[in-house]
Short mmCIF file of C-alpha atoms in Angstrom, two decimals:
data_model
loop_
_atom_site.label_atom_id
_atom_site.label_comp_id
_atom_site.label_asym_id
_atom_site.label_seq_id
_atom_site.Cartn_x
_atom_site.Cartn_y
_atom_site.Cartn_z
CA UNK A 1 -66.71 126.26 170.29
CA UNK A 2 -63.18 125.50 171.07
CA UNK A 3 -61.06 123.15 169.17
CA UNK A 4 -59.92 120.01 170.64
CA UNK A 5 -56.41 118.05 170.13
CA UNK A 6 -56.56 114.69 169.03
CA UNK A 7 -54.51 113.47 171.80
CA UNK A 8 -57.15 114.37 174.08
CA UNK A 9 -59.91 112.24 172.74
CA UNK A 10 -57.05 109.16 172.69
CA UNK A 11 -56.41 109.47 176.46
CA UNK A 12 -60.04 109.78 177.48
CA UNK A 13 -61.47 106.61 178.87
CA UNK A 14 -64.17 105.85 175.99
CA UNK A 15 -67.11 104.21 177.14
CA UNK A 16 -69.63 100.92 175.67
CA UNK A 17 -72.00 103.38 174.19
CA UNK A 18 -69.68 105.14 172.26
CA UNK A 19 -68.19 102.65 170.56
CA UNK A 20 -69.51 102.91 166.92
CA UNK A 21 -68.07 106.32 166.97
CA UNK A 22 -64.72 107.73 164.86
CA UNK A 23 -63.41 110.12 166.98
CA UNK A 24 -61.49 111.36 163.65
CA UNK A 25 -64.64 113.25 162.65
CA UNK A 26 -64.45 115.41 165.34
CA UNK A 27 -62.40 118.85 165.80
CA UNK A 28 -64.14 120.78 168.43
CA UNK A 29 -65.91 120.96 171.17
CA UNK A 30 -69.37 123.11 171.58
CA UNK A 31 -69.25 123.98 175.11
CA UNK A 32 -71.82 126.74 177.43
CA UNK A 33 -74.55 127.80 175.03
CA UNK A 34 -74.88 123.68 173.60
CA UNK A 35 -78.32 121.86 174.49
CA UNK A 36 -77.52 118.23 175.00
CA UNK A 37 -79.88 115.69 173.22
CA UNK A 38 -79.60 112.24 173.35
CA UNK A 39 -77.09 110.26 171.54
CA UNK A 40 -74.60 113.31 171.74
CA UNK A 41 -71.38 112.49 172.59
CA UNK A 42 -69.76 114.12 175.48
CA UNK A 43 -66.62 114.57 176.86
CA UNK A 44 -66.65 114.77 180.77
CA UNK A 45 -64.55 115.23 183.91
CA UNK A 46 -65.11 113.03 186.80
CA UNK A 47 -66.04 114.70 189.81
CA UNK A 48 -66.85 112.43 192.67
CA UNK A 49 -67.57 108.53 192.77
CA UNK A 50 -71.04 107.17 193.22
CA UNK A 51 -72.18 103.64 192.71
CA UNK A 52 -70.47 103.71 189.39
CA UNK A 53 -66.79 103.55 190.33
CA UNK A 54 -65.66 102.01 186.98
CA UNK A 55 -66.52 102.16 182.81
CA UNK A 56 -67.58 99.79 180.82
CA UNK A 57 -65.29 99.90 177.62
CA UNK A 58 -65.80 99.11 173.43
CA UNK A 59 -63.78 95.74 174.04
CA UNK A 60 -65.89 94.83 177.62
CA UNK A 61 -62.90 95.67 179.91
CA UNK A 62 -64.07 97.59 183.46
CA UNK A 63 -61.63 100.09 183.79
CA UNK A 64 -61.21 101.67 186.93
CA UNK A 65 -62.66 105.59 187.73
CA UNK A 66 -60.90 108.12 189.73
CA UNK A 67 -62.39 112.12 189.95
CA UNK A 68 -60.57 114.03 187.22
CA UNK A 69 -60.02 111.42 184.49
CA UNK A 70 -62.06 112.51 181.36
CA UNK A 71 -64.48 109.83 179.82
CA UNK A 72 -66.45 110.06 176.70
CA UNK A 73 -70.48 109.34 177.50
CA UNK A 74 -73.21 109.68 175.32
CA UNK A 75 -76.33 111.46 177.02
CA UNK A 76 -79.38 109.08 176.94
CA UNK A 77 -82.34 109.10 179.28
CA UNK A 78 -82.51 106.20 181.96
CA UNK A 79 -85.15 103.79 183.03
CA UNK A 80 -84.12 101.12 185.61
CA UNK A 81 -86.00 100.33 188.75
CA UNK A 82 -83.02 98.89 190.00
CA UNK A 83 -81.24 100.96 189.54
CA UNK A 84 -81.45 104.86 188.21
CA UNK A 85 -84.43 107.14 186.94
CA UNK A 86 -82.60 109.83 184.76
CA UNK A 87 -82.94 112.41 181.82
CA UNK A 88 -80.77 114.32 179.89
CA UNK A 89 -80.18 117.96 180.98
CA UNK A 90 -81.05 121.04 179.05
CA UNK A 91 -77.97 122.90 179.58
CA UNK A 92 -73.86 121.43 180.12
CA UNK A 93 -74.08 121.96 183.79
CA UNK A 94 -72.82 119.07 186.12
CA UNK A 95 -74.72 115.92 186.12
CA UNK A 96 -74.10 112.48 186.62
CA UNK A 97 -72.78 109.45 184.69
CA UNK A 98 -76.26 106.96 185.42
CA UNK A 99 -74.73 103.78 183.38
CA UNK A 100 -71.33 102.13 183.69
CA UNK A 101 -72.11 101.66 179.58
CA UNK A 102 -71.40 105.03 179.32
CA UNK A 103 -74.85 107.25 179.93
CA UNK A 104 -74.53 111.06 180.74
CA UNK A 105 -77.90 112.25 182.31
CA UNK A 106 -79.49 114.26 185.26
CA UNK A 107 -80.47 111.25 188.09
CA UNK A 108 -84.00 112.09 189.59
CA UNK A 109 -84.47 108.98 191.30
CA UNK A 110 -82.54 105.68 192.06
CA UNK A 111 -82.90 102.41 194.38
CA UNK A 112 -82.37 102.61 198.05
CA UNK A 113 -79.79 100.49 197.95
CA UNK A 114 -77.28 102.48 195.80
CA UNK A 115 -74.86 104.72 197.04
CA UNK A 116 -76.00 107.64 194.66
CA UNK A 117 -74.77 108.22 191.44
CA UNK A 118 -70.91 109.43 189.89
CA UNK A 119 -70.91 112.87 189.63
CA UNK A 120 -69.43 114.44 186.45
CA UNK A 121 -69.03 117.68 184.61
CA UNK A 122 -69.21 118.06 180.91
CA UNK A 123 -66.45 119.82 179.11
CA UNK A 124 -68.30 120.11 175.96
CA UNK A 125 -69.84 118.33 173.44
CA UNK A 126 -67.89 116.80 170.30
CA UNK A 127 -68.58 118.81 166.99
CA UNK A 128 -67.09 118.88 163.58
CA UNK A 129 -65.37 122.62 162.88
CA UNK A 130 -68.81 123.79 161.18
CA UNK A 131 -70.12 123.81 164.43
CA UNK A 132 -72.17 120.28 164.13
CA UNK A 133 -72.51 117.41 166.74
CA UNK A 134 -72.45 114.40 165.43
CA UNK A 135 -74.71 111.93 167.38
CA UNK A 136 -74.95 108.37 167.87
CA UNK A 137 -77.34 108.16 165.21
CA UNK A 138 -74.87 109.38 162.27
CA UNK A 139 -73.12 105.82 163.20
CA UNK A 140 -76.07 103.55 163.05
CA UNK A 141 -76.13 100.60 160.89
CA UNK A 142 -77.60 101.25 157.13
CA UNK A 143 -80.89 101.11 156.37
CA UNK A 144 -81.23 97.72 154.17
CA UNK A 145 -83.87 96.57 151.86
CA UNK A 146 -84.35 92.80 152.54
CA UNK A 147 -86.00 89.90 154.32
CA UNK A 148 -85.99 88.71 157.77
CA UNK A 149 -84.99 85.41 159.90
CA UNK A 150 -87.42 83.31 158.99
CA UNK A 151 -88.19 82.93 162.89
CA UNK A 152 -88.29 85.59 165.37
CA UNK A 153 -88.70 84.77 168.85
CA UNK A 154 -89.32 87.60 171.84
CA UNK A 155 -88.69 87.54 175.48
CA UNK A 156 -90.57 89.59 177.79
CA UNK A 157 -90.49 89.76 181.37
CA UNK A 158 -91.98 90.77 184.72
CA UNK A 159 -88.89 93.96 185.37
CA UNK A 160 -85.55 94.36 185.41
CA UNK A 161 -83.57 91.40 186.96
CA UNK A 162 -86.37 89.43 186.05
CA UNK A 163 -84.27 86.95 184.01
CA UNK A 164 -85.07 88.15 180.77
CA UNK A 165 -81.04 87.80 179.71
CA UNK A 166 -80.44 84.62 180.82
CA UNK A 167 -84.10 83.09 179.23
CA UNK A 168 -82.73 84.68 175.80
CA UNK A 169 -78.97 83.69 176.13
CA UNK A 170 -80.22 79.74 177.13
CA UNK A 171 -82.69 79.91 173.68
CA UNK A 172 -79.55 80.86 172.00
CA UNK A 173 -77.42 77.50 173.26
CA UNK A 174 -80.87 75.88 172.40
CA UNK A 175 -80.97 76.85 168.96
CA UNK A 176 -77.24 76.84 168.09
CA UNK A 177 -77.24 73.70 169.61
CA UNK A 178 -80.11 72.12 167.55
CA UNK A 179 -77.65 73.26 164.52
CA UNK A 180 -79.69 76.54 163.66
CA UNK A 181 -77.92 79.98 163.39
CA UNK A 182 -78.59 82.27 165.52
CA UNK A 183 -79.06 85.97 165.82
CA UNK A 184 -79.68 88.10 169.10
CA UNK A 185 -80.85 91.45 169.50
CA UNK A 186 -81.57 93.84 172.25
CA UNK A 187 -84.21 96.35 171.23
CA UNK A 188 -84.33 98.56 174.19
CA UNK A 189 -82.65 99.24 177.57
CA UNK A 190 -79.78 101.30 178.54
CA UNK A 191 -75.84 100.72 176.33
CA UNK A 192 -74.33 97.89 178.30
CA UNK A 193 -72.07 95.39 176.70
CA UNK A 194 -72.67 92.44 178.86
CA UNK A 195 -75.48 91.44 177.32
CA UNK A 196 -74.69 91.45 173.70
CA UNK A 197 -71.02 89.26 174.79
CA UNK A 198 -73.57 86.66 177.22
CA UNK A 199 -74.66 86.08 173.71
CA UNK A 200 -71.67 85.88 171.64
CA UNK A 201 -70.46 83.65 174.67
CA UNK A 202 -73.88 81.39 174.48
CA UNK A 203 -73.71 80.41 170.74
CA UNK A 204 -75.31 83.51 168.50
CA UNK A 205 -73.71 84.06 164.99
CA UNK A 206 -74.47 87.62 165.25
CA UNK A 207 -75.87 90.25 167.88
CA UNK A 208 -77.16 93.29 167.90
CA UNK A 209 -78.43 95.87 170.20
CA UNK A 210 -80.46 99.16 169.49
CA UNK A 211 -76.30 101.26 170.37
CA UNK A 212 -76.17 99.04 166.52
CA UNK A 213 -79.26 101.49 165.49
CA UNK A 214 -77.90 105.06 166.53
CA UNK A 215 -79.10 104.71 170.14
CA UNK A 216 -78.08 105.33 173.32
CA UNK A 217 -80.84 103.98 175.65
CA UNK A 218 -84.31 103.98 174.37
CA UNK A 219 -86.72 105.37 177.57
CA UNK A 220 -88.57 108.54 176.11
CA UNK A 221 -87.96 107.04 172.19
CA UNK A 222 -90.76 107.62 170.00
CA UNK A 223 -92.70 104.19 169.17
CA UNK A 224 -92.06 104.18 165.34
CA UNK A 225 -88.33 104.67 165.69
CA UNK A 226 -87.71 101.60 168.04
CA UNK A 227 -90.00 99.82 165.27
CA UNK A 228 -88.18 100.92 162.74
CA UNK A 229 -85.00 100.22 163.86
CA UNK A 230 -85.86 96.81 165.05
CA UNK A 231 -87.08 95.86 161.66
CA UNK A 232 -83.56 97.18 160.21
CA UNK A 233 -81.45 95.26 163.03
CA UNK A 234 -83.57 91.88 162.23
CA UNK A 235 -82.85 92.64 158.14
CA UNK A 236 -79.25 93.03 159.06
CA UNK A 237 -79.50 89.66 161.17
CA UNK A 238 -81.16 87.46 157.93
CA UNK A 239 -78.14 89.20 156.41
CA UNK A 240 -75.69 87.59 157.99
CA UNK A 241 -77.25 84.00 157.30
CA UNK A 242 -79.27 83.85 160.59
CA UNK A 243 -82.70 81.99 160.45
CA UNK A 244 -83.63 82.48 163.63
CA UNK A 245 -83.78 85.76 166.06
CA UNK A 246 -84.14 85.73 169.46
CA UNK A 247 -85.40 89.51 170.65
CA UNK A 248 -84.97 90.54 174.40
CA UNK A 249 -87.35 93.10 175.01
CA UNK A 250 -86.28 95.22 178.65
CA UNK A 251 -87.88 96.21 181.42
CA UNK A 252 -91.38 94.75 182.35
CA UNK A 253 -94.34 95.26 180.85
CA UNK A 254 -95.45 98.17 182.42
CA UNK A 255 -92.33 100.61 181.71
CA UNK A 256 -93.75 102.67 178.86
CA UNK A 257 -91.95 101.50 176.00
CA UNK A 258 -92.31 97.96 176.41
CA UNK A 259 -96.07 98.43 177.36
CA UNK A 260 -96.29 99.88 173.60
CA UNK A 261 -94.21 97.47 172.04
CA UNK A 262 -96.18 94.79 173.16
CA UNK A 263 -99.67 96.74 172.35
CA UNK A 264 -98.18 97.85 168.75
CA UNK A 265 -99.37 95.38 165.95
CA UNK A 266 -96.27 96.26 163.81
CA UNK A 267 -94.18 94.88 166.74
CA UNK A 268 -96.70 91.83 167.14
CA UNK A 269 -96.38 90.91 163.54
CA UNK A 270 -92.62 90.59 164.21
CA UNK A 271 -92.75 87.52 166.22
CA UNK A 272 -93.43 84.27 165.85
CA UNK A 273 -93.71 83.65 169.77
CA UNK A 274 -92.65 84.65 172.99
CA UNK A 275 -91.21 83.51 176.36
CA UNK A 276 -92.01 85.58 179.57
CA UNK A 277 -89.07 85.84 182.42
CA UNK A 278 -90.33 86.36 186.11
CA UNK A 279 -88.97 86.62 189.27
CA UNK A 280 -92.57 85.14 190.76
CA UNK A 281 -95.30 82.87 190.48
CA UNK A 282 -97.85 86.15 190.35
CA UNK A 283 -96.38 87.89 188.09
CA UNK A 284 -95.26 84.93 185.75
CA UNK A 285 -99.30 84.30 185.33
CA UNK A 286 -100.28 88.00 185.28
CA UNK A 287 -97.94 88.66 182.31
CA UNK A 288 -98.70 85.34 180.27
CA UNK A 289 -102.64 86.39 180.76
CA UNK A 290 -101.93 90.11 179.67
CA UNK A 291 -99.24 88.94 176.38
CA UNK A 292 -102.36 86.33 175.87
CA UNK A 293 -104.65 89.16 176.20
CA UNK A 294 -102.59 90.73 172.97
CA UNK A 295 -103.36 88.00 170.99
CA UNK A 296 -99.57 86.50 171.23
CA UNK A 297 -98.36 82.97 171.05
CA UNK A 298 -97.19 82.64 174.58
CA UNK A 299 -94.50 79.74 174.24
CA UNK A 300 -93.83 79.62 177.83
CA UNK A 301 -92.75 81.02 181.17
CA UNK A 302 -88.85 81.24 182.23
CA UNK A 303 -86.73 83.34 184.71
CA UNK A 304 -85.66 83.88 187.89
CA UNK A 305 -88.70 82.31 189.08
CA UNK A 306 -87.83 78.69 187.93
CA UNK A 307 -85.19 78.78 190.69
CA UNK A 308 -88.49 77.71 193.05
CA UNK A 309 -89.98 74.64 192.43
CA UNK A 310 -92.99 75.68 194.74
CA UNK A 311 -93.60 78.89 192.77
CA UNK A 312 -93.01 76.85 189.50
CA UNK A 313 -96.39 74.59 190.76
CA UNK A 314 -98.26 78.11 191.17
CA UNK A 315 -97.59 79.07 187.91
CA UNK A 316 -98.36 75.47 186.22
CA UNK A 317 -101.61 75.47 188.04
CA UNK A 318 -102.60 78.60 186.69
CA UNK A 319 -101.39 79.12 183.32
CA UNK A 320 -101.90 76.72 180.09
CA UNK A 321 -98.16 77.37 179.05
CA UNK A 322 -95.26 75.11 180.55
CA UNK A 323 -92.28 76.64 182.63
CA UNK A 324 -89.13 76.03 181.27
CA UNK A 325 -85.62 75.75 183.30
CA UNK A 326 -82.80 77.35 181.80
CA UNK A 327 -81.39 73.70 181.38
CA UNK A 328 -85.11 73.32 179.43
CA UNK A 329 -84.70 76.01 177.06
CA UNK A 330 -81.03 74.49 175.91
CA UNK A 331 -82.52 71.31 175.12
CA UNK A 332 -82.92 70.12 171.72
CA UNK A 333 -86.40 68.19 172.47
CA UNK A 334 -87.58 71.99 173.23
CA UNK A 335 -86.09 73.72 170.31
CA UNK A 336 -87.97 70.91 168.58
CA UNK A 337 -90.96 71.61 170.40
CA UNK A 338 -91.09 75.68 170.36
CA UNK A 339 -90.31 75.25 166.24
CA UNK A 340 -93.74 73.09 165.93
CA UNK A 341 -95.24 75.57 167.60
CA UNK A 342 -94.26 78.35 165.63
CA UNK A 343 -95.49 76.29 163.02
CA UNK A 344 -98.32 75.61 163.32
CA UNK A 345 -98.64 79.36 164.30
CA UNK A 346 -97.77 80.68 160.99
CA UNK A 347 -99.72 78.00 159.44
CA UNK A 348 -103.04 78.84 161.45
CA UNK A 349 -102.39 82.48 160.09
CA UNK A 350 -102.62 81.79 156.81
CA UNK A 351 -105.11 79.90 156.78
#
């Protein structure tokens, strides 16, 4: 270990994923010998520039990278087809910043269209003087003991750039504009803040993401943590007076987590519906057939795919859920409609 000054953690550019964090708790830095594990915070130097040429910051600002400023990351694995396939490294050695949020990992993989990713080497990781790193989960959200929005609403979707976001943020408008209030929540993905402010910015009285939980990103997180912590997030949601939740779920359905969110019955239980997000007409009916499959109320299909109305037919011919523009899902007459059938969902269930 070697101790750090203050001043040094003040000038480093501090990163989305780190933001929960009180850099006052810290007095050292464990350097060589430290095994990184994600949700450590880490201070880093930047080497060269990749695709990532700027940090995303607490308050949403992109601030501009140049090799040798230090940044503070948390190390997280990544999952983005888009994007970058990445895990966090077993020793301090150089690796690579794989998330303008803020994610410190080793990149294995990444699109063909990306330049590579930023390069970076750690200094150390943050500790306490006893030697201790604190992690992103010592600044998660308290557990609390109460009920949840009385609905819960999910989106899945096809991938990533499916138009999962944008389905979620337009329910939001819907709902705040039918004069309900609204709560958002991310449960998995990779720390991003654009996201959580798309919903601030769309009508939600309070949003969440699983960086609120004590996590970084959530590829290679056990099932019953990502349950449990969703369960806490919606709790902290009724909380704050919000009666209905609207839960983005990332990725598509066959990225691992996701594929056991959607198979897990605790998860299930959580919703009162779902919309699915697509980017096409095949997979728009293949993933309302497999979320039917699952035994869930399938509310409708949304996405990037509504932006063709000849792909919009192909779906309508071949699925018994409507599509719904963006436009749709801000409507009152389909709040009103999606509530009735949440309804009569929870009222076939008890019966």
């Amino acid at each position: 270990m070697e101790p750090i000054a203050p001043a040094r953690l003040t000038a480093a550019k501090k990163s989305y994923a780190v933001r929960r964090v009180n850099f006052s708790d810290y007095s050292h830095l464990a350097t060589k010998a430290a095994t990184p594990k994600p949700g450590d915070i880490v201070l880093a130097r930047v080497q060269t520039l990749g695709s990532h040429k700027r940090i995303e910051l607490p308050n949403g600002r992109k601030a501009t990278l140049h090799p040798g400023d230090e940044v503070l990351l948390a190390f997280g694995n990544r999952y983005a087809p888009d994007q970058y396939e990445a895990y966090v490294p077993e020793t301090l050695a150089p690796c690579h910043m794989v998330a303008a949020g803020g994610i410190a990992a080793q990149a294995t993989s990444w699109h063909d269209r990306l330049s590579g990713p930023t390069s970076v080497e750690p200094v150390g990781i943050l500790c306490r003087g006893d030697g201790r790193a604190l992690n992103l989960a010592d600044y998660a959200l308290p557990t609390i003991a109460c009920s949840m929005p009385s609905t819960v609403l999910g989106v899945f979707g096809t991938s990533m750039n499916a138009g999962k976001t944008a389905t979620a943020a337009s329910l939001v408008r819907g709902f705040a504009k039918s004069g309900y209030k609204v709560g958002a929540l991310k449960i998995t993905g990779t720390a991003a803040g654009g996201d959580p402010w798309l919903m601030h910015d769309s009508g939600a009285a309070e949003v969440l993401d699983f960086t609120d939980g004590g996590l970084a990103t959530t590829f290679g997180t056990p099932l019953d943590k990502i349950v449990a912590t969703t369960r806490n997030l919606l709790r902290t949601l009724h909380r704050s007076h919000c009666d209905v939740a609207v839960v983005e779920i990332a990725d598509g359905l066959f990225q691992d987590e996701t594929r056991q969110i959607a198979s897990s019955p605790l998860m299930h239980s959580l919703f009162d519906g779902v919309v699915f997000a697509s980017g096409d007409a095949l997979g728009a009916v293949a993933g309302v057939n497999s979320l039917q499959q699952l035994d869930y109320r399938v509310l409708g299909v949304s996405g990037a795919v509504m932006q063709s109305p000849l792909a919009v037919r192909e779906i309508v011919m071949n699925v018994d859920v409507p599509a719904f523009s963006l436009a749709d899902l801000q409507n009152p007459t389909t709040v009103s409609g999606i509530m009735e059938q949440t309804l009569s969902g929870r009222l076939a269930v008890a019966q």
